Coordinates of C-alpha atoms and ligand atoms in Angstrom, one line a residue:
Chain A
X1 CA -1.9 -26.7 15.9
X2 CA 0.1 -23.6 16.9
X3 CA 0.2 -22.4 13.3
X4 CA -3.6 -22.6 13.1
X5 CA -3.8 -20.3 16.1
X6 CA -1.3 -17.9 14.6
X7 CA -3.2 -17.8 11.3
X8 CA -6.5 -17.5 13.0
X9 CA -5.5 -14.5 15.1
X10 CA -4.0 -12.9 12.0
X11 CA -7.2 -13.4 10.0
X12 CA -9.2 -11.9 12.8
X13 CA -7.0 -8.8 12.8
X14 CA -7.3 -8.5 9.0
X15 CA -11.1 -8.2 9.4
X16 CA -10.8 -4.7 10.9
X17 CA -12.5 -2.0 8.9
X18 CA -13.7 -4.5 6.3
X19 CA -16.9 -4.8 4.3
X20 CA -17.4 -8.4 5.4
X21 CA -18.0 -7.4 9.0
X22 CA -20.5 -4.8 7.9
X23 CA -22.3 -7.2 5.6
X24 CA -22.7 -9.7 8.4
X25 CA -24.0 -7.2 10.7
X26 CA -26.6 -5.9 8.2
X27 CA -27.8 -9.1 6.5
X28 CA -29.9 -10.5 9.4
X29 CA -31.4 -7.0 9.9
X30 CA -32.6 -6.9 6.3
X31 CA -34.3 -10.2 6.7
X32 CA -36.0 -9.0 9.9
X33 CA -37.2 -5.9 8.0
X34 CA -38.6 -7.9 5.1
X35 CA -40.5 -10.3 7.4
X36 CA -41.9 -7.6 9.7
X37 CA -43.1 -5.6 6.7
X38 CA -44.8 -8.7 5.3
X39 CA -46.6 -9.3 8.6
X40 CA -47.7 -5.7 8.8
X41 CA -48.9 -5.7 5.2
X42 CA -50.9 -9.0 5.3
X43 CA -51.9 -8.8 8.9
X44 CA -55.1 -10.6 8.6
X45 CA -53.5 -13.6 6.8
X46 CA -50.8 -14.0 9.5
X47 CA -53.2 -13.5 12.4
X48 CA -55.5 -16.3 11.1
X49 CA -52.7 -18.7 10.3
X50 CA -53.2 -21.7 12.6
X51 CA -51.2 -24.5 11.1
X52 CA -48.1 -23.5 13.0
X53 CA -47.6 -21.6 16.2
X54 CA -46.7 -17.9 15.5
X55 CA -43.1 -18.2 16.6
X56 CA -42.4 -21.2 14.4
X57 CA -44.1 -19.4 11.5
X58 CA -41.9 -16.3 12.0
X59 CA -38.7 -18.2 12.7
X60 CA -39.1 -20.4 9.7
X61 CA -39.8 -17.5 7.4
X62 CA -36.6 -15.8 8.5
X63 CA -34.5 -19.0 8.2
X64 CA -36.0 -19.8 4.8
X65 CA -34.9 -16.4 3.5
X66 CA -31.5 -16.8 5.0
X67 CA -30.9 -20.3 3.7
X68 CA -32.5 -20.1 0.4
X69 CA -31.7 -16.6 -0.8
X70 CA -28.9 -15.2 1.3
X71 CA -26.6 -18.1 2.0
X72 CA -25.9 -19.1 -1.7
X73 CA -24.8 -15.6 -2.5
X74 CA -23.4 -14.6 0.9
X75 CA -20.9 -17.4 1.2
X76 CA -19.3 -16.7 -2.3
X77 CA -19.2 -13.0 -1.3
X78 CA -17.6 -13.6 2.2
X79 CA -15.0 -16.1 1.0
X80 CA -14.1 -14.0 -2.0
X81 CA -13.7 -10.9 0.2
X82 CA -11.4 -12.9 2.6
X83 CA -9.4 -14.2 -0.3
X84 CA -9.1 -10.8 -1.9
X85 CA -7.2 -9.5 1.1
X86 CA -4.3 -11.6 -0.2
X87 CA -4.9 -11.3 -4.0
X88 CA -5.2 -7.6 -3.8
X89 CA -1.5 -6.8 -3.1
X90 CA -0.1 -10.2 -4.2
X91 CA 0.3 -11.3 -0.6
X92 CA 0.5 -15.1 -1.2
X93 CA 4.3 -14.8 -2.0
X94 CA 4.7 -13.3 1.5
X95 CA 2.4 -15.4 3.6
X96 CA 3.5 -18.7 2.0
X97 CA 7.1 -18.0 3.0
X98 CA 6.2 -17.4 6.6
X99 CA 6.7 -20.4 9.0
X100 CA 3.2 -21.9 8.7
X101 CA 2.1 -24.8 6.5
X102 CA 0.1 -23.4 3.6
X103 CA -3.1 -25.3 4.5
X104 CA -3.3 -23.4 7.7
X105 CA -4.1 -20.2 5.8
X106 CA -7.1 -21.9 4.1
X107 CA -8.3 -23.4 7.4
X108 CA -8.0 -20.2 9.3
X109 CA -10.1 -18.3 6.6
X110 CA -12.5 -21.3 6.6
X111 CA -13.0 -21.0 10.3
X112 CA -13.4 -17.2 10.1
X113 CA -16.2 -17.6 7.6
X114 CA -17.8 -20.2 9.7
X115 CA -17.5 -18.0 12.7
X116 CA -19.2 -15.1 10.7
X117 CA -22.0 -17.4 9.6
X118 CA -22.5 -18.6 13.1
X119 CA -22.6 -15.0 14.3
X120 CA -25.2 -14.2 11.7
X121 CA -27.4 -17.1 12.9
X122 CA -27.2 -15.8 16.5
X123 CA -28.1 -12.4 15.2
X124 CA -31.0 -13.9 13.3
X125 CA -32.3 -15.4 16.5
X126 CA -32.2 -12.0 18.2
X127 CA -33.9 -10.5 15.1
X128 CA -36.7 -13.1 15.3
X129 CA -37.2 -12.5 19.0
X130 CA -37.2 -8.7 18.6
X131 CA -39.5 -8.9 15.5
X132 CA -42.0 -11.0 17.4
X133 CA -41.9 -8.6 20.4
X134 CA -42.3 -5.6 18.0
X135 CA -45.3 -7.2 16.2
X136 CA -46.8 -8.0 19.5
X137 CA -46.6 -4.4 20.5
X138 CA -48.4 -3.4 17.3
X139 CA -51.1 -6.0 17.7
X140 CA -51.4 -8.8 20.2
X141 CA -53.6 -10.8 17.8
X142 CA -50.4 -11.9 16.1
X143 CA -50.0 -14.3 19.0
X144 CA -46.4 -13.5 20.0
X145 CA -47.2 -13.5 23.6
X146 CA -46.5 -17.3 23.5
X147 CA -43.1 -18.6 24.8
X148 CA -40.1 -18.3 22.4
X149 CA -39.2 -21.8 21.3
X150 CA -35.5 -21.3 21.6
X151 CA -34.5 -25.0 21.6
X152 CA -36.5 -25.8 18.4
X153 CA -34.9 -22.9 16.6
X154 CA -31.4 -24.0 17.8
X155 CA -32.0 -27.4 16.3
X156 CA -33.2 -25.9 13.0
X157 CA -30.3 -23.4 12.8
X158 CA -27.7 -26.0 13.8
X159 CA -28.8 -28.3 11.0
X160 CA -28.8 -25.6 8.4
X161 CA -25.4 -24.4 9.7
X162 CA -23.9 -27.8 9.1
X163 CA -25.4 -28.1 5.7
X164 CA -23.5 -25.0 4.6
X165 CA -20.0 -26.4 5.1
X166 CA -19.8 -27.8 1.6
X167 CA -20.4 -24.3 0.2
X168 CA -17.8 -22.7 2.5
X169 CA -15.2 -25.2 1.5
X170 CA -15.9 -25.0 -2.2
X171 CA -16.1 -21.2 -2.4
X172 CA -13.1 -20.7 -0.1
X173 CA -11.1 -22.8 -2.5
X174 CA -12.4 -20.9 -5.6
X175 CA -11.7 -17.6 -3.9
X176 CA -8.2 -18.5 -3.0
X177 CA -7.3 -20.4 -6.3
X178 CA -8.5 -17.7 -8.7
X179 CA -7.5 -14.1 -8.2
X180 CA -10.5 -12.6 -9.9
X181 CA -13.2 -11.3 -7.6
X182 CA -15.9 -11.1 -10.4
X183 CA -15.2 -14.7 -11.3
X184 CA -15.5 -15.9 -7.7
X185 CA -18.8 -14.1 -7.3
X186 CA -19.9 -15.1 -10.8
X187 CA -19.7 -18.8 -9.9
X188 CA -21.9 -18.2 -7.0
X189 CA -24.5 -16.3 -9.0
X190 CA -24.7 -18.9 -11.7
X191 CA -24.9 -21.7 -9.2
X192 CA -27.6 -19.8 -7.4
X193 CA -29.6 -19.4 -10.6
X194 CA -29.2 -23.1 -11.1
X195 CA -30.5 -23.7 -7.6
X196 CA -33.7 -22.0 -8.4
X197 CA -34.3 -24.5 -11.2
X198 CA -33.2 -27.5 -9.3
X199 CA -35.0 -26.8 -6.1
X200 CA -37.7 -29.3 -5.3
X201 CA -36.2 -32.1 -7.5
X202 CA -34.4 -35.1 -6.2
X203 CA -31.1 -33.9 -7.4
X204 CA -31.2 -30.9 -5.1
X205 CA -30.0 -33.2 -2.4
X206 CA -26.7 -33.4 -4.2
X207 CA -26.4 -29.8 -5.3
X208 CA -24.4 -27.8 -2.7
X209 CA -26.3 -24.6 -3.3
X210 CA -29.7 -26.0 -2.5
X211 CA -28.7 -28.1 0.6
X212 CA -29.1 -25.3 3.2
X213 CA -32.5 -24.4 1.8
X214 CA -33.8 -28.0 1.9
X215 CA -32.9 -28.4 5.5
X216 CA -35.5 -25.7 6.4
X217 CA -38.1 -26.3 3.8
X218 CA -38.4 -30.0 4.4
X219 CA -39.1 -29.4 8.1
X220 CA -42.2 -27.8 7.1
X221 CA -43.7 -31.1 6.5
X222 CA -43.1 -31.9 10.2
X223 CA -40.1 -34.2 9.6
X224 CA -36.5 -33.2 10.2
X225 CA -34.5 -34.1 7.2
X226 CA -31.0 -34.9 8.3
X227 CA -29.8 -36.1 5.0
X228 CA -28.9 -32.7 3.5
X229 CA -27.1 -31.8 6.7
X230 CA -24.9 -34.9 6.5
X231 CA -24.2 -34.4 2.8
X232 CA -23.4 -30.8 3.4
X233 CA -21.2 -31.3 6.4
X234 CA -19.3 -34.4 5.4
X235 CA -19.0 -33.1 1.8
X236 CA -17.6 -29.9 3.3
X237 CA -14.9 -31.7 5.3
X238 CA -13.9 -33.8 2.3
X239 CA -13.7 -30.7 0.1
X240 CA -11.8 -28.8 2.7
X241 CA -9.2 -31.5 2.9
X242 CA -8.9 -31.7 -0.9
X243 CA -8.5 -27.9 -1.1
X244 CA -5.8 -27.8 1.5
X245 CA -4.0 -30.6 -0.4
X246 CA -4.3 -28.7 -3.6
X247 CA -3.2 -25.3 -2.2
X248 CA -0.2 -26.9 -0.6
X249 CA 1.1 -28.1 -3.9
X250 CA 0.4 -25.2 -6.4
X251 CA 3.1 -22.8 -7.5
X252 CA 2.8 -19.2 -6.4
X253 CA 3.2 -16.4 -8.8
X254 CA 1.0 -13.8 -7.0
Chain B
X1 CA 33.3 -15.7 4.9
X2 CA 33.8 -19.2 3.6
X3 CA 30.5 -20.7 4.6
X4 CA 27.8 -20.5 2.1
X5 CA 24.4 -19.6 3.6
X6 CA 22.6 -20.1 0.3
X7 CA 23.6 -22.3 -2.6
X8 CA 21.9 -23.6 -5.7
X9 CA 23.0 -26.6 -7.7
X10 CA 22.1 -26.7 -11.5
X11 CA 18.9 -24.8 -10.6
X12 CA 16.7 -24.7 -13.7
X13 CA 13.1 -23.8 -14.5
X14 CA 11.4 -24.1 -17.9
X15 CA 8.2 -22.5 -19.0
X16 CA 7.4 -24.6 -22.0
X17 CA 10.2 -24.1 -24.4
X18 CA 11.6 -21.1 -22.5
X19 CA 14.5 -21.8 -20.2
X20 CA 13.7 -19.0 -17.7
X21 CA 16.4 -20.3 -15.4
X22 CA 19.2 -22.5 -16.8
X23 CA 21.6 -24.5 -14.6
X24 CA 22.2 -21.8 -12.0
X25 CA 25.0 -22.5 -9.5
X26 CA 24.8 -19.6 -7.0
X27 CA 26.9 -19.4 -3.9
X28 CA 26.1 -16.8 -1.3
X29 CA 28.7 -16.5 1.4
X30 CA 27.6 -15.8 5.0
X31 CA 27.7 -12.2 5.9
X32 CA 27.9 -10.9 2.3
X33 CA 25.8 -8.5 0.4
X34 CA 25.1 -10.4 -2.8
X35 CA 24.1 -8.4 -5.8
X36 CA 22.0 -10.6 -8.1
X37 CA 22.0 -8.7 -11.4
X38 CA 20.4 -9.1 -14.8
X39 CA 18.4 -7.2 -17.4
X40 CA 14.7 -7.4 -17.5
X41 CA 13.4 -10.9 -18.0
X42 CA 16.7 -12.5 -17.1
X43 CA 15.1 -14.9 -14.6
X44 CA 15.8 -13.1 -11.3
X45 CA 12.4 -13.2 -9.9
X46 CA 11.9 -16.8 -11.1
X47 CA 15.1 -17.8 -9.3
X48 CA 14.1 -16.0 -6.1
X49 CA 10.7 -17.7 -6.1
X50 CA 12.5 -21.0 -6.3
X51 CA 14.8 -20.0 -3.5
X52 CA 11.7 -19.4 -1.3
X53 CA 9.9 -22.6 -2.4
X54 CA 7.1 -20.7 -4.2
X55 CA 8.0 -22.2 -7.6
X56 CA 9.2 -25.7 -8.2
X57 CA 12.5 -26.1 -10.0
X58 CA 12.4 -28.2 -13.3
X59 CA 15.7 -29.5 -12.2
X60 CA 18.5 -28.9 -9.6
X61 CA 18.1 -27.9 -6.0
X62 CA 18.4 -25.1 -3.4
X63 CA 20.2 -25.4 -0.1
X64 CA 19.8 -23.0 2.8
X65 CA 22.3 -23.1 5.7
X66 CA 23.7 -26.3 4.1
X67 CA 20.4 -28.2 4.1
X68 CA 18.2 -28.8 1.1
X69 CA 15.2 -26.6 1.1
X70 CA 12.8 -29.4 0.3
X71 CA 13.8 -31.2 3.5
X72 CA 12.4 -28.6 5.8
X73 CA 11.0 -25.6 4.0
X74 CA 9.2 -24.2 7.0
X75 CA 12.1 -24.6 9.4
X76 CA 14.6 -23.1 7.0
X77 CA 12.6 -20.2 5.7
X78 CA 11.8 -19.2 9.2
X79 CA 15.3 -17.8 9.3
X80 CA 14.9 -15.8 6.0
X81 CA 13.0 -12.6 5.4
X82 CA 11.8 -11.7 1.8
X83 CA 10.5 -9.0 -0.3
X84 CA 9.6 -10.0 -3.9
X85 CA 8.8 -7.5 -6.5
X86 CA 6.0 -5.2 -5.3
X87 CA 5.6 -5.2 -1.5
X88 CA 2.7 -7.2 -0.1
X89 CA 0.5 -5.5 2.6
X90 CA -3.1 -5.0 3.6
X91 CA -4.2 -1.6 2.5
X92 CA -7.1 -1.3 4.9
X93 CA -4.9 -1.7 7.9
X94 CA -2.4 0.7 9.4
X95 CA 1.3 0.2 9.0
X96 CA 1.5 -1.0 12.6
X97 CA -1.4 -3.4 12.1
X98 CA 0.2 -4.8 9.0
X99 CA 3.3 -5.6 11.0
X100 CA 1.2 -7.1 13.7
X101 CA -0.6 -9.4 11.2
X102 CA 2.8 -10.7 10.1
X103 CA 4.1 -10.9 13.6
X104 CA 1.1 -13.1 14.6
X105 CA 1.6 -15.3 11.5
X106 CA 5.2 -15.9 12.4
X107 CA 4.8 -16.0 16.1
X108 CA 7.4 -13.3 16.8
X109 CA 7.9 -10.9 19.7
X110 CA 5.7 -7.9 20.1
X111 CA 8.4 -5.4 20.6
X112 CA 10.1 -6.3 17.4
X113 CA 7.5 -4.1 15.5
X114 CA 8.9 -0.9 17.0
X115 CA 12.4 -2.0 16.1
X116 CA 11.7 -2.5 12.4
X117 CA 9.5 0.6 12.1
X118 CA 12.5 2.6 13.4
X119 CA 14.9 0.8 11.0
X120 CA 13.0 1.7 7.9
X121 CA 12.0 5.2 9.2
X122 CA 8.2 4.6 9.3
X123 CA 7.5 5.5 13.0
X124 CA 5.8 8.7 12.1
X125 CA 3.3 7.0 9.8
X126 CA 2.8 3.7 11.6
X127 CA -0.8 4.6 12.6
X128 CA -1.9 5.7 9.2
X129 CA -3.9 3.4 7.0
X130 CA -1.6 2.0 4.4
X131 CA -4.0 2.9 1.6
X132 CA -2.8 6.5 2.1
X133 CA 0.9 5.6 1.9
X134 CA 3.1 6.8 -1.0
X135 CA 4.9 4.3 -3.2
X136 CA 8.1 4.7 -1.3
X137 CA 6.4 4.3 2.1
X138 CA 4.8 1.1 0.9
X139 CA 8.3 -0.1 -0.2
X140 CA 9.6 0.7 3.3
X141 CA 6.8 -1.2 4.9
X142 CA 7.6 -4.2 2.7
X143 CA 11.1 -4.0 3.9
X144 CA 10.0 -3.7 7.5
X145 CA 7.9 -6.8 7.1
X146 CA 10.9 -8.7 5.7
X147 CA 13.0 -7.5 8.6
X148 CA 10.5 -8.7 11.3
X149 CA 11.7 -11.6 13.5
X150 CA 15.3 -10.7 12.9
X151 CA 16.0 -13.0 9.9
X152 CA 19.6 -14.2 9.3
X153 CA 19.2 -13.7 5.6
X154 CA 17.2 -11.1 3.6
X155 CA 16.1 -11.9 0.1
X156 CA 15.1 -8.7 -1.6
X157 CA 13.9 -8.5 -5.2
X158 CA 14.4 -5.0 -6.6
X159 CA 13.9 -3.4 -3.2
X160 CA 14.8 0.2 -4.1
X161 CA 12.7 0.5 -7.2
X162 CA 10.4 3.2 -6.2
X163 CA 12.5 5.2 -3.7
X164 CA 13.7 8.7 -4.3
X165 CA 17.5 9.5 -4.3
X166 CA 17.5 10.2 -0.6
X167 CA 15.6 7.0 0.1
X168 CA 18.0 5.0 -2.0
X169 CA 20.9 6.5 0.0
X170 CA 19.1 5.6 3.3
X171 CA 18.5 2.1 2.1
X172 CA 22.1 1.5 1.2
X173 CA 23.1 2.7 4.6
X174 CA 20.5 0.3 6.1
X175 CA 21.8 -2.6 4.0
X176 CA 25.4 -1.9 5.3
X177 CA 24.1 -1.5 8.9
X178 CA 22.3 -4.9 8.6
X179 CA 25.5 -6.5 7.2
X180 CA 27.4 -5.2 10.1
X181 CA 24.9 -6.8 12.4
X182 CA 25.7 -10.1 10.7
X183 CA 22.7 -10.3 8.3
X184 CA 23.4 -11.8 4.9
X185 CA 21.6 -9.9 2.1
X186 CA 20.7 -11.2 -1.3
X187 CA 19.5 -8.3 -3.4
X188 CA 18.4 -8.5 -7.0
X189 CA 18.4 -5.6 -9.4
X190 CA 18.5 -4.8 -13.1
X191 CA 20.7 -1.8 -12.3
X192 CA 24.2 -2.3 -11.1
X193 CA 24.5 1.3 -9.9
X194 CA 21.8 0.6 -7.3
X195 CA 24.0 -1.8 -5.4
X196 CA 27.5 -1.6 -6.7
X197 CA 28.6 0.5 -3.8
X198 CA 27.4 -1.9 -1.2
X199 CA 27.7 -5.4 -2.8
X200 CA 30.5 -7.6 -1.7
X201 CA 29.6 -10.3 -4.1
X202 CA 28.1 -10.1 -7.6
X203 CA 26.2 -12.6 -9.7
X204 CA 25.2 -11.7 -13.2
X205 CA 22.5 -13.6 -14.9
X206 CA 21.3 -13.3 -18.5
X207 CA 18.7 -15.4 -20.2
X208 CA 18.6 -17.7 -17.2
X209 CA 22.3 -18.4 -17.3
X210 CA 24.9 -17.2 -14.7
X211 CA 27.6 -15.4 -16.7
X212 CA 29.6 -14.1 -13.8
X213 CA 29.9 -14.7 -10.1
X214 CA 32.6 -13.1 -7.9
X215 CA 33.7 -10.0 -6.0
X216 CA 33.4 -6.6 -7.6
X217 CA 37.1 -6.4 -7.9
X218 CA 37.2 -9.7 -9.6
X219 CA 34.7 -8.4 -12.0
X220 CA 36.8 -5.3 -12.7
X221 CA 39.9 -7.4 -13.2
X222 CA 38.2 -9.6 -15.8
X223 CA 37.2 -6.6 -17.7
X224 CA 40.2 -4.5 -18.4
X225 CA 40.2 -0.8 -19.1
X226 CA 39.7 0.5 -22.5
X227 CA 41.6 2.7 -25.0
X228 CA 39.4 5.0 -27.0
X229 CA 41.1 5.8 -30.3
X230 CA 40.0 8.8 -32.3
X231 CA 40.5 8.5 -36.1
X232 CA 39.0 9.7 -39.4
X233 CA 39.4 6.2 -40.9
X234 CA 37.7 4.0 -38.3
X235 CA 37.0 1.1 -40.7
X236 CA 40.7 0.7 -41.7
X237 CA 41.9 1.1 -38.1
X238 CA 39.4 -1.5 -36.9
X239 CA 40.4 -4.1 -39.5
X240 CA 44.0 -3.5 -38.5
X241 CA 43.2 -3.8 -34.8
X242 CA 41.4 -7.0 -35.3
X243 CA 44.4 -8.3 -37.2
X244 CA 46.4 -7.5 -34.1
X245 CA 44.0 -9.7 -32.1
X246 CA 42.0 -6.9 -30.4
X247 CA 38.3 -7.2 -30.0
X248 CA 36.4 -4.0 -30.8
X249 CA 34.3 -3.0 -27.7
X250 CA 32.6 -0.2 -29.3
X251 CA 32.8 1.7 -32.6
X252 CA 31.1 5.0 -33.6
X253 CA 31.7 7.7 -36.1
X254 CA 35.3 8.6 -35.2
X255 CA 36.1 6.5 -32.1
X256 CA 37.0 2.9 -31.6
X257 CA 37.2 1.4 -28.1
X258 CA 39.5 -1.6 -27.4
X259 CA 40.3 -3.3 -24.1
X260 CA 43.7 -2.6 -22.7
X261 CA 45.3 -4.1 -19.7
X262 CA 47.8 -1.5 -18.5
X263 CA 49.2 1.9 -19.2
X264 CA 52.3 0.3 -20.6
X265 CA 50.2 -1.6 -23.2
X266 CA 48.5 1.7 -24.0
X267 CA 51.7 3.5 -24.7
X268 CA 52.8 0.6 -27.0
X269 CA 49.5 0.7 -28.9
X270 CA 50.0 4.4 -29.4
X271 CA 53.4 3.8 -30.9
X272 CA 52.2 0.9 -33.1
X273 CA 49.3 3.0 -34.5
X274 CA 51.6 5.8 -35.6
X275 CA 54.0 3.4 -37.1
X276 CA 51.2 1.8 -39.1
X277 CA 50.6 5.4 -40.4
X278 CA 46.9 5.9 -39.5
X279 CA 45.7 9.4 -38.9
X280 CA 45.0 9.4 -35.2
X281 CA 43.8 12.6 -33.6
X282 CA 43.6 11.4 -30.1
X283 CA 43.8 8.3 -27.8
X284 CA 42.1 8.2 -24.4
X285 CA 42.9 5.7 -21.8
X286 CA 39.8 5.1 -19.6
X287 CA 38.7 2.8 -16.9
X288 CA 35.3 1.3 -17.2
X289 CA 32.7 1.7 -14.5
X290 CA 31.1 -1.4 -13.2
X291 CA 27.9 -0.3 -14.9
X292 CA 29.8 -0.2 -18.2
X293 CA 31.1 -3.7 -17.5
X294 CA 27.6 -4.9 -16.7
X295 CA 26.3 -3.5 -19.9
X296 CA 29.2 -5.1 -21.8
X297 CA 28.8 -8.4 -20.2
X298 CA 25.1 -8.6 -20.8
X299 CA 25.2 -7.3 -24.3
X300 CA 28.2 -9.4 -25.4
X301 CA 26.3 -12.5 -24.3
X302 CA 23.5 -11.1 -26.4
X303 CA 25.6 -11.2 -29.5
X304 CA 27.0 -14.7 -29.0
X305 CA 23.9 -16.1 -27.4
X306 CA 21.5 -15.5 -30.1
Ligands
ATP401 N1 4.4 -18.0 -14.9 C1 5.2 -17.9 -16.0 N2 4.8 -18.5 -17.1 C2 5.5 -18.3 -18.3 N3 6.7 -17.6 -18.3 C3 7.1 -17.0 -17.2 C4 6.4 -17.1 -16.0 N4 7.1 -16.4 -15.1 C5 8.1 -15.9 -15.7 N5 8.2 -16.2 -17.0 C6 9.2 -15.9 -18.0 O1 10.5 -16.2 -17.4 C7 11.4 -15.2 -17.8 C8 12.1 -14.6 -16.6 O2 11.2 -13.9 -15.8 P1 11.6 -13.2 -14.5 O3 10.3 -12.6 -13.9 O4 12.2 -14.2 -13.6 O5 12.6 -12.1 -14.9 P2 13.3 -10.9 -14.0 O6 14.8 -11.2 -14.2 O7 12.8 -10.9 -12.7 O8 12.9 -9.6 -14.8 P3 12.6 -8.2 -14.3 O9 13.9 -7.4 -14.1 O10 11.8 -7.6 -15.4 O11 11.8 -8.3 -13.0 C9 10.7 -14.1 -18.6 O12 10.9 -14.4 -20.0 C10 9.3 -14.4 -18.3 O13 8.4 -14.1 -19.4
MG402 MG1 11.7 -9.5 -11.6

């Protein structure tokens, strides 16, 4: 337990002056900008949309962008960046001789990535809220004077957050196991392309890169699909354990 | 000095057909500066990786402080600092932050950072981002990281590779200072001259095999001085010398070098050569530097080992 805390506090310090922090800060803002510009462009369409309340509409749009388009690329990028801290100057030979079990390094990085993703979700909430207020200031016909459905959004975001675990575990392992940054990112890009083909088919419930997206899209029909959340979360835990076992046994030449 | 802090027993590692490390029996006495020498590709780094549990031996075992490494790698390596090949660090952090990362990882004391910065002479640059460091400064940082948490043993793989002459001198002084404080140092190098002034024990490895282990004076004693004989008929003289049972250490245009044990033996050889009637224009009695011995040892093995 102590070694996890040691590794975690070290990982947090390593994040200073890094691209990863900047990416996490910017990504939700990009989503906000895209969605707001869509609202402004197709104002009539959105003003007359009556199937959902305006906040749900806005929130779901942001979360769909996040889970469907950002997450499958963002997780490979974040995990690879975190692993590159060590690959870059061949640091494994140093940190694996320090008095911590090897799996604690993996777990600490895993937790940092989860923390960053969580932070992004919180930021997305703020972005949704501010976007609504901004649009309301432009034109009150958008309907954003209604109450902000915080709890509904928390449920949605929580489900998609848990569904991401399998991706974090898998890409964290790839990032650490293979020293090449292009390769770690390449796997993510290929898998993402695959996700575009698979999405909507039954198999997408078992394809890690589509799981976060399904959790949001399926809610559109009014039902909360918990299945992808369980597969993503439990699969993530199993993969994390397998990764920690693997990394504890490999030889270190880096 | 009797207790061995680090020992290996028939330590071996194969990469396919290649025996990178072959039945190594190292004994590193407590408080020594152990020079672990060998030419490029001899197996030094592979050995050190096995000492630190990074690479699995094909055979044999490593003991630290009298206990097998496999029994408690974390507990035993906690007492060891290391620097393998190129130093490891985080270029986007400052020197101080780098040390702080390692301190957090190892759960050490905060004020230890100032101590190691002072020891390696990096205080001035501690708050600069390491990306801006020179090669030698990175090497010093690597050493500072190894020194963090006051290890009882330091394992350094080619630690003075990229230092300038003044830096090398400083490092030697640091090694001696650490030894005086009771730290045991295990230092690998492919250049004997880097450490022969400070080493109290020497192990020489070639093609994965340990071919010498002992004190520098034992090494010198094993390899006697040499007599350099200047003659216009080197072939005839060398045949005659071999007939007398002398190995030829070196032979070029007009000189033949043979090992000689004492001045007395040298005088006798002079006499024998003139009785034999060879045209000798000079004989020179020289002691060999440790460097020369090192070259001799490693190249001799080369001839017989192939
Ligand atoms: N991962 C590996 N796979 C295959 N062969 C390896 C591996 N690591 C080392 N070797 C081989 O083992 C031998 C010893 O290598 P090692 O790095 O231990 O030498 P060294 O004594 O440290 O050399 P140098 O002075 O150049 O650093 C070399 O022939 C090398 O090619
Ligand atoms: Mg080496």
